[in-house]
C-alpha positions as YAML, in Angstrom:
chain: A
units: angstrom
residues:
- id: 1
  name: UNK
  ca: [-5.39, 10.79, 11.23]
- id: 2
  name: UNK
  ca: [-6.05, 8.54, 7.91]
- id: 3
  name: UNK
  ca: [-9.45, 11.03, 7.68]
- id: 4
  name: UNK
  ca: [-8.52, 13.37, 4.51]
- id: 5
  name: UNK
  ca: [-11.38, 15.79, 3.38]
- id: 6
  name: UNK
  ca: [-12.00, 15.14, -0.28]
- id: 7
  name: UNK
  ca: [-14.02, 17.26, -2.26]
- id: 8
  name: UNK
  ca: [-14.59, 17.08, -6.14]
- id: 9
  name: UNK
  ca: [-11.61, 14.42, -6.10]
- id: 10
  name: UNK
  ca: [-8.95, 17.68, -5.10]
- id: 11
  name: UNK
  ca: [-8.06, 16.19, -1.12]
- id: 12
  name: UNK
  ca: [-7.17, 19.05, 1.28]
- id: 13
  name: UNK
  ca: [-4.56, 17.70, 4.03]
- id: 14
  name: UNK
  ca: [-6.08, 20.12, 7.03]
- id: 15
  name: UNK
  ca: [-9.44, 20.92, 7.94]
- id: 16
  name: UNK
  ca: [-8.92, 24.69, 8.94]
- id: 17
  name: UNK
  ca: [-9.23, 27.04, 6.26]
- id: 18
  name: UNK
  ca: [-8.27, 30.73, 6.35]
- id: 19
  name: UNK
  ca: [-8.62, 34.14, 5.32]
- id: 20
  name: UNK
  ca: [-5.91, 36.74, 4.44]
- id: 21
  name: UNK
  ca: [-8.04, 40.08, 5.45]
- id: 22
  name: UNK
  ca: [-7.02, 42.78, 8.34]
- id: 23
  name: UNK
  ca: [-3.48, 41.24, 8.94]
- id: 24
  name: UNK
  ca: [-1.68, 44.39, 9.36]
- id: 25
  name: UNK
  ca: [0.62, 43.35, 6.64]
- id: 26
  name: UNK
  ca: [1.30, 40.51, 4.39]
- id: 27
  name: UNK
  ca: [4.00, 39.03, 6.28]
- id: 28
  name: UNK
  ca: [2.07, 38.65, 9.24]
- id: 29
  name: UNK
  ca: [-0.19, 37.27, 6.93]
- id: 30
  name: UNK
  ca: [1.77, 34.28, 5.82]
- id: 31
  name: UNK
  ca: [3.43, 33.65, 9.50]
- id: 32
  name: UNK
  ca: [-0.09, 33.17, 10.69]
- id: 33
  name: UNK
  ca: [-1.09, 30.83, 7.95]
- id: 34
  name: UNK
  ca: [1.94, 28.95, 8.20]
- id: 35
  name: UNK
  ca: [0.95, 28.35, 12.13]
- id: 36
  name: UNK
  ca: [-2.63, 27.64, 11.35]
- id: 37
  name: UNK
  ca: [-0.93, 24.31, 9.66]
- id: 38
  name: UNK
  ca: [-4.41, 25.67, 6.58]
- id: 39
  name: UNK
  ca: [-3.36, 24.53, 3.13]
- id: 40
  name: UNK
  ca: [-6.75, 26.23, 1.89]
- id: 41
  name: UNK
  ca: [-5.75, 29.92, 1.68]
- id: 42
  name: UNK
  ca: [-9.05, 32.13, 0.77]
- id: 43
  name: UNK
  ca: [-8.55, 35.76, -1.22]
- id: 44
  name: UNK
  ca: [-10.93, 38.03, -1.89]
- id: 45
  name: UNK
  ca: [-10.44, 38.58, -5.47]
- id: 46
  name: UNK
  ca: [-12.18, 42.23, -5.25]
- id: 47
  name: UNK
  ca: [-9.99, 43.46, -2.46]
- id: 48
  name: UNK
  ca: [-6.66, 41.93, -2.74]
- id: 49
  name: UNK
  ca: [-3.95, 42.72, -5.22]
- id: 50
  name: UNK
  ca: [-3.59, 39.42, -6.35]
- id: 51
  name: UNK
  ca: [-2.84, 40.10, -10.41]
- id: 52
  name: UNK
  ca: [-0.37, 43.07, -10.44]
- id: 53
  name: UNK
  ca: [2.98, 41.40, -10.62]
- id: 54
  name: UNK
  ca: [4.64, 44.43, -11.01]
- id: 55
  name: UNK
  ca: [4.28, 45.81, -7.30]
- id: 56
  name: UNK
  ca: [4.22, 44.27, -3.88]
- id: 57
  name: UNK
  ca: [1.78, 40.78, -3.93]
- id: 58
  name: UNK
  ca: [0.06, 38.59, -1.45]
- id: 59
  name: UNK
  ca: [0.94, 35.67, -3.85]
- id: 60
  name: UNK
  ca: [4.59, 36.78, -3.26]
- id: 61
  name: UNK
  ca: [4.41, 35.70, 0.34]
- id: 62
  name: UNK
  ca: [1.86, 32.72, -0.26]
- id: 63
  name: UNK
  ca: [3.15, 30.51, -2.33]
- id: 64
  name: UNK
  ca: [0.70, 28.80, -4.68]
- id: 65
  name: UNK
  ca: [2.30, 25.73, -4.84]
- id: 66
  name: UNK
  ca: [1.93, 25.19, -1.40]
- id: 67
  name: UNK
  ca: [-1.23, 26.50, -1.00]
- id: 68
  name: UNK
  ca: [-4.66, 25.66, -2.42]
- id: 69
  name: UNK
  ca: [-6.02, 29.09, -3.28]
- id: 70
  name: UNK
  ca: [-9.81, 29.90, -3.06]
- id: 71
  name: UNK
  ca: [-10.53, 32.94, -5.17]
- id: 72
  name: UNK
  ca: [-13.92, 34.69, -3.07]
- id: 73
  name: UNK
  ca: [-16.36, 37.24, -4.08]
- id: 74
  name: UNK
  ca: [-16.14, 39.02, -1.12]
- id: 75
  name: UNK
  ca: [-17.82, 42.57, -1.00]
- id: 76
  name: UNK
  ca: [-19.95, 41.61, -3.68]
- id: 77
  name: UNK
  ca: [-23.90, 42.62, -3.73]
- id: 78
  name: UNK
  ca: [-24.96, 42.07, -7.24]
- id: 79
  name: UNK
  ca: [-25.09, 38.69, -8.94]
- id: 80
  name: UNK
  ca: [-23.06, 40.13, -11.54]
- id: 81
  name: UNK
  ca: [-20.14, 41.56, -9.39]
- id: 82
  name: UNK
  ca: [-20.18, 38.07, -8.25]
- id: 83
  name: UNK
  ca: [-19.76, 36.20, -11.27]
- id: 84
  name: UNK
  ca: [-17.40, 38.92, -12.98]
- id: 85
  name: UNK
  ca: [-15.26, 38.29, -10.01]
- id: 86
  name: UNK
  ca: [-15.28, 34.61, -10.30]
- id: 87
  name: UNK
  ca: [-14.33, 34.54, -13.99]
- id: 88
  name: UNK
  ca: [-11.27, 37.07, -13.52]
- id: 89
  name: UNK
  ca: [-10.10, 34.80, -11.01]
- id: 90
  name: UNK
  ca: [-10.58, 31.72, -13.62]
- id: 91
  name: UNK
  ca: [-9.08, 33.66, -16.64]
- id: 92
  name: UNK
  ca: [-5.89, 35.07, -14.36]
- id: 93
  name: UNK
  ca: [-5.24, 31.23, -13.88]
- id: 94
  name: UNK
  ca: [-5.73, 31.77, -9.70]
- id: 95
  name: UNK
  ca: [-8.45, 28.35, -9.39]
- id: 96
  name: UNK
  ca: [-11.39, 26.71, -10.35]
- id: 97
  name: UNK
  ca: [-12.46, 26.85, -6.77]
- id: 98
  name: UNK
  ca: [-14.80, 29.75, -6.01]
- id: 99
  name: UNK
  ca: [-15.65, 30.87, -2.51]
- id: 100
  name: UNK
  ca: [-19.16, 32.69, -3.53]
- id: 101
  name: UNK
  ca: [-20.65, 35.39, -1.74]
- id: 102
  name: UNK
  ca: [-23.45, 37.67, -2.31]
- id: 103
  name: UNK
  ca: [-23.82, 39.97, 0.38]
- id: 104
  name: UNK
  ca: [-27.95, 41.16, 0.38]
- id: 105
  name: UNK
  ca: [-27.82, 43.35, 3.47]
- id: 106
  name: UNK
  ca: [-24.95, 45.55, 4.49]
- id: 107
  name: UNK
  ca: [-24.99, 45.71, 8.11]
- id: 108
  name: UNK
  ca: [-25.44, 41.89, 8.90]
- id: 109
  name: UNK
  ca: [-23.61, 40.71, 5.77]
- id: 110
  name: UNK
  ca: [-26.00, 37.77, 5.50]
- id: 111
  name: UNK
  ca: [-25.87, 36.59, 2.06]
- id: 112
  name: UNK
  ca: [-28.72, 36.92, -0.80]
- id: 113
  name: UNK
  ca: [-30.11, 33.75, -0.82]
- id: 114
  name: UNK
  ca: [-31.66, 33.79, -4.18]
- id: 115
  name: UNK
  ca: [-28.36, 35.16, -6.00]
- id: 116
  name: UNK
  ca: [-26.38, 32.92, -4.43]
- id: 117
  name: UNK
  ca: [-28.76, 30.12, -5.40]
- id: 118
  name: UNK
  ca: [-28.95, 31.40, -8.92]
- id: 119
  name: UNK
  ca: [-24.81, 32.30, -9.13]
- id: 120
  name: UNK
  ca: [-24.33, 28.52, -8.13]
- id: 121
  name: UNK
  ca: [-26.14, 26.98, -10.98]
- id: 122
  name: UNK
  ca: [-24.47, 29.27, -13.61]
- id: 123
  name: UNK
  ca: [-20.88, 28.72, -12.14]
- id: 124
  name: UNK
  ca: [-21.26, 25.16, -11.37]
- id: 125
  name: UNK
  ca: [-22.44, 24.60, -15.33]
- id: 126
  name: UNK
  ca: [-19.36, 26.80, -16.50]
- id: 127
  name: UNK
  ca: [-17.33, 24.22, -15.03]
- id: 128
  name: UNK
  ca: [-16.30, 25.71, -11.47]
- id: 129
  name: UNK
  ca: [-16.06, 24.31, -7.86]
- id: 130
  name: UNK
  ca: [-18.53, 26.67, -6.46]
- id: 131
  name: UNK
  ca: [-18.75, 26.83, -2.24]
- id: 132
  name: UNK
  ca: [-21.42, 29.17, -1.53]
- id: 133
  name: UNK
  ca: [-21.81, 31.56, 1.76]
- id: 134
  name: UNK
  ca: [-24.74, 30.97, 3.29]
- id: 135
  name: UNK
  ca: [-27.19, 31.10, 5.90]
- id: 136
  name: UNK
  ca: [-27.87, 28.42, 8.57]
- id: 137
  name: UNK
  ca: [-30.74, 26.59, 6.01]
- id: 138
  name: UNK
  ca: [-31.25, 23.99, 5.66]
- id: 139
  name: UNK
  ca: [-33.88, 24.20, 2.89]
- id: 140
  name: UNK
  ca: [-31.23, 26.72, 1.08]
- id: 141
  name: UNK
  ca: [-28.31, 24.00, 1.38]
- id: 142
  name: UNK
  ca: [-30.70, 21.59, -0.49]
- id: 143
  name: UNK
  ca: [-31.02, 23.57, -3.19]
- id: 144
  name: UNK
  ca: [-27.67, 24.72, -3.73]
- id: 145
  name: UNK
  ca: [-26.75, 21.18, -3.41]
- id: 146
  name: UNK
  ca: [-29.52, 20.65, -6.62]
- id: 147
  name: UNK
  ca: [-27.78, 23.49, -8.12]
- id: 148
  name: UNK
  ca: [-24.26, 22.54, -8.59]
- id: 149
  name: UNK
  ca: [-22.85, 23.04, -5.04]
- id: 150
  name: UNK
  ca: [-19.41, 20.99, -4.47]
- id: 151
  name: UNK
  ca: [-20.16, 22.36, -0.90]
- id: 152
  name: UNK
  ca: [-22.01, 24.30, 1.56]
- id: 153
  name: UNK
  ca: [-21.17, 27.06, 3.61]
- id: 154
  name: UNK
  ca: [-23.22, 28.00, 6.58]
- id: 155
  name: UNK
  ca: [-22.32, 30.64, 8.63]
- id: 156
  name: UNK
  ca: [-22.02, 30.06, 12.63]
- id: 157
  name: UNK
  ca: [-22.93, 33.71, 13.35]
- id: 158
  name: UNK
  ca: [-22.31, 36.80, 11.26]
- id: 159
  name: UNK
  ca: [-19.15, 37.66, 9.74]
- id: 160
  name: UNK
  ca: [-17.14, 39.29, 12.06]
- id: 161
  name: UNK
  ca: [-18.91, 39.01, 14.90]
- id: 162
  name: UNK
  ca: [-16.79, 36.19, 17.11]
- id: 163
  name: UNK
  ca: [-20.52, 34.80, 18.47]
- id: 164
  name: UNK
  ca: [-19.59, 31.25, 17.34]
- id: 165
  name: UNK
  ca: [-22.33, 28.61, 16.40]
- id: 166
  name: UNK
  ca: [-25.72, 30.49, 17.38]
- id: 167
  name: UNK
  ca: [-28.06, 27.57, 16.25]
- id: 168
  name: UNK
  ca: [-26.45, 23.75, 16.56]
- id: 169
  name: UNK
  ca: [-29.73, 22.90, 15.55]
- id: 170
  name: UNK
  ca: [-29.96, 23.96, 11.87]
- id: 171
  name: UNK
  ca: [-26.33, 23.02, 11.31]
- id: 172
  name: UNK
  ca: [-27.13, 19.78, 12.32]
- id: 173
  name: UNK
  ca: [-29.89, 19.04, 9.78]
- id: 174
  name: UNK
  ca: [-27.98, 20.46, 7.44]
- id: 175
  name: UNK
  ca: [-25.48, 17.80, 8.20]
- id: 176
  name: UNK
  ca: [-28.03, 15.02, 8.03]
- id: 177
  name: UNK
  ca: [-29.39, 16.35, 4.69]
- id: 178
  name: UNK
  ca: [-26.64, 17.49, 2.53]
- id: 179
  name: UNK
  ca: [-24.80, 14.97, 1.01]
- id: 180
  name: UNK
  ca: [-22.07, 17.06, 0.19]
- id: 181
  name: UNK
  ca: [-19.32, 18.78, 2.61]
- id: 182
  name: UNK
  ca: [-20.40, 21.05, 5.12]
- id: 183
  name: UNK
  ca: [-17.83, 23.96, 5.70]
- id: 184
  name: UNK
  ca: [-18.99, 26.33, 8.95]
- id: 185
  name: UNK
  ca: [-18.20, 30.11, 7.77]
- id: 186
  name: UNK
  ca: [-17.55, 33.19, 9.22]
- id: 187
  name: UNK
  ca: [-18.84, 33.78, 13.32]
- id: 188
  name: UNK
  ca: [-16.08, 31.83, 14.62]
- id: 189
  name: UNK
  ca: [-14.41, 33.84, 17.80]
- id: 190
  name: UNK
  ca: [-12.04, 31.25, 19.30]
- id: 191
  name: UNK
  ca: [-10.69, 27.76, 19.16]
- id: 192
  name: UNK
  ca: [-13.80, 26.39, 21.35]
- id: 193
  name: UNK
  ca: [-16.08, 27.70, 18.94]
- id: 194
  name: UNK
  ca: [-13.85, 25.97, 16.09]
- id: 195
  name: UNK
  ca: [-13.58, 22.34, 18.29]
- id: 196
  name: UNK
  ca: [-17.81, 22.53, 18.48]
- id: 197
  name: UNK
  ca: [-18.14, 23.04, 14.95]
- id: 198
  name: UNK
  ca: [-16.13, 20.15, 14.00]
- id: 199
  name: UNK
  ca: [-17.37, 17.81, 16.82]
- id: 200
  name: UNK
  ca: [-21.34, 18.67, 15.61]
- id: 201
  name: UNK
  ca: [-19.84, 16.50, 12.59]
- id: 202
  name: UNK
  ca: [-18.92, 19.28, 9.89]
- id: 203
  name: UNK
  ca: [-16.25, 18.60, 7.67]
- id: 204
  name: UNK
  ca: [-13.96, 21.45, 8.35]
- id: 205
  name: UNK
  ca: [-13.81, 25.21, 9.62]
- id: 206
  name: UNK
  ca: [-13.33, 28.81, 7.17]
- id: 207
  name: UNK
  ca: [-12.33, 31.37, 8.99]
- id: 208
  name: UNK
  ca: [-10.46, 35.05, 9.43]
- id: 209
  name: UNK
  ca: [-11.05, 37.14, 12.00]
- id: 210
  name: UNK
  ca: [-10.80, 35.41, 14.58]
- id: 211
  name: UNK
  ca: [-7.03, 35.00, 13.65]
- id: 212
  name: UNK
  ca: [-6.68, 38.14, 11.90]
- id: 213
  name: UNK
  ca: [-8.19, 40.27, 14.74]
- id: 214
  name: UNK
  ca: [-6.84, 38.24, 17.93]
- id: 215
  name: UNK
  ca: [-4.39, 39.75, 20.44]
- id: 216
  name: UNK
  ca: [-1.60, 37.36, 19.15]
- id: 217
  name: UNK
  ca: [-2.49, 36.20, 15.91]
- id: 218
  name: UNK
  ca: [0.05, 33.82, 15.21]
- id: 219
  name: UNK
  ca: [-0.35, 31.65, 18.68]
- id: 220
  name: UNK
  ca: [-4.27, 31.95, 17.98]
- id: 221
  name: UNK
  ca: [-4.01, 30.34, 14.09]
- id: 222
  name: UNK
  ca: [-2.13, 27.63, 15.93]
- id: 223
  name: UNK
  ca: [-4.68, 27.02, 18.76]
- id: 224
  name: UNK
  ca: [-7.39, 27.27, 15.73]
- id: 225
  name: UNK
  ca: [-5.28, 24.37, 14.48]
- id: 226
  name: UNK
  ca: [-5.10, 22.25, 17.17]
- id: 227
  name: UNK
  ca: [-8.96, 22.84, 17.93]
- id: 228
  name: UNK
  ca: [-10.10, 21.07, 14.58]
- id: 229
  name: UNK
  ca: [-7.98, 18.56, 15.04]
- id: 230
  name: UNK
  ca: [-9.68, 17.77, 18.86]
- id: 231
  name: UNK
  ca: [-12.90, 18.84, 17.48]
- id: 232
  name: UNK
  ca: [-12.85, 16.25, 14.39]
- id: 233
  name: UNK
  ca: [-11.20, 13.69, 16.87]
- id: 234
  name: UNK
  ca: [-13.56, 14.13, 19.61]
- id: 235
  name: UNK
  ca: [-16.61, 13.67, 16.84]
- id: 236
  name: UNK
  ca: [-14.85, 10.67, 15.39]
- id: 237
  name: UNK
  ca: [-14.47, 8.89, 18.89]
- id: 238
  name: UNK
  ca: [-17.75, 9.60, 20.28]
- id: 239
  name: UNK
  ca: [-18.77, 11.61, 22.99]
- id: 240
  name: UNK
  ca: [-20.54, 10.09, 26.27]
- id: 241
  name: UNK
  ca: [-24.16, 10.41, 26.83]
- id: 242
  name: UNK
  ca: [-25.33, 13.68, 28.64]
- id: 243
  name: UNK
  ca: [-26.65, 12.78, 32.18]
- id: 244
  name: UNK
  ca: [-28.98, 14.67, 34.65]
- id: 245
  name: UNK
  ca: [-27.18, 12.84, 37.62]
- id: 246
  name: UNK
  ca: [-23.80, 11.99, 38.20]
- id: 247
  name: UNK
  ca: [-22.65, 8.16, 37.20]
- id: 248
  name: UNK
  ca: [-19.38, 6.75, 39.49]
- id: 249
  name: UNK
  ca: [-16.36, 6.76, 37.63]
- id: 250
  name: UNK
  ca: [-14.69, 3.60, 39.06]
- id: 251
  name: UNK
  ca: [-17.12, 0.08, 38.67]
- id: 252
  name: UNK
  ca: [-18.63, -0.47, 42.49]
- id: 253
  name: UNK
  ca: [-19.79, -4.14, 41.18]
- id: 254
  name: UNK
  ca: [-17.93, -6.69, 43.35]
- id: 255
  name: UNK
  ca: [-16.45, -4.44, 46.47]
- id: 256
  name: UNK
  ca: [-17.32, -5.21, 49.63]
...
């Protein structure tokens, strides 16, 4: 499709973006992205050895080049952590992009809406491409939108948890109010959850554990690929009308 995502003039050639956590090891990693046809590649700059060159490197089998990587604060709870994180990925040379999460609770891992609100401004007006985690709000997305957002993030369900979208409804007045990109995060289970998030309208999918975890990762990054791709086609060519009783198929005008 002629129907590139372009955000902050920097055009991304796929609408699936993925995670590199709980592959059991880093060439699994890279086979899975390489199905998942993602050129957005997300790290957790916390967790992942990304800046040792001197021992074994996920950058060794991702190639950067290739790739657009998004540095992520990931396992972050303080404000702080969260901008520390971001600026050692900056001053390392990894991106300008910045995946931003601040994780308020620790058993649902919903994010800290007023960090992450504050963390955008400051990022955004040191000169970064801030997409920030959030919940589905659409009163939050405003604001981070105010604050220097290139993005948003809402999540479909909580990370980890495979539910898929759990309220259409928010993410859809999100969509009507943002102005910006809307990127569903973290929730996603399978590719049907992935083709209803893109045919809702957003502009593409983030996602890791539903690759990561699956039975077959590599054949399940490829039907996440081909389930944006239907998804953003199907919103693109319009669905039918929903119907309480059935309509005939073939035109009964004119038969005898």
């Amino acid at each position: 499709m002629n129907d590139r995502l372009v955000i902050k003039g920097i055009e991304f050639r796929s609408r699936l973006w993925v995670g590199t956590g709980k592959y059991k090891d880093f060439e699994e990693t890279a086979r899975a992205i390489e199905a998942s046809g993602a050129d957005v590649v997300t790290v957790a700059v916390r967790r992942t050895n990304i800046f040792d060159r001197d021992s074994e490197n996920l950058l060794d089998f991702i190639d950067p080049k290739k790739y657009k990587i998004l540095p992520n604060t990931a396992g972050c709870y303080t404000m702080e952590d969260a901008l520390r994180y971001a600026r050692l990925a900056r001053e390392t040379g990894v991106s300008d992009l910045i995946k931003l999460e601040v994780i308020g609770d620790e058993k649902t891992l919903f994010p800290d809406a007023c960090a992450t609100l504050t963390a955008t401004e400051i990022l955004a007006g040191e000169g970064f491409i801030v997409f920030p985690y959030i919940n589905d709000d659409p009163v939050m997305a405003l604001r981070l939108v105010d604050a220097g957002a290139a993005a948003v993030m809402p999540l479909a369900a909580p990370i980890g948890s495979g539910l898929g979208i759990r309220n259409p409804y928010n993410i859809r007045i999100i969509l009507e109010q943002a102005k910006v990109p809307v990127i569903v995060d973290a929730g996603v289970g399978t590719a049907s959850d992935a083709a209803v998030a893109m045919e809702l309208g957003c502009d593409a999918v983030l996602l890791n554990t539903a690759i990561a975890g699956a039975a077959d990762p590599i054949a399940m990054a490829e039907a996440m690929k081909h389930a944006v791709i239907a998804g953003r086609l199907a919103r693109r060519a319009g669905r039918i009308p929903k119907k309480l009783y059935a309509t005939a198929s073939s035109p009964i005008e004119g038969m005898l």
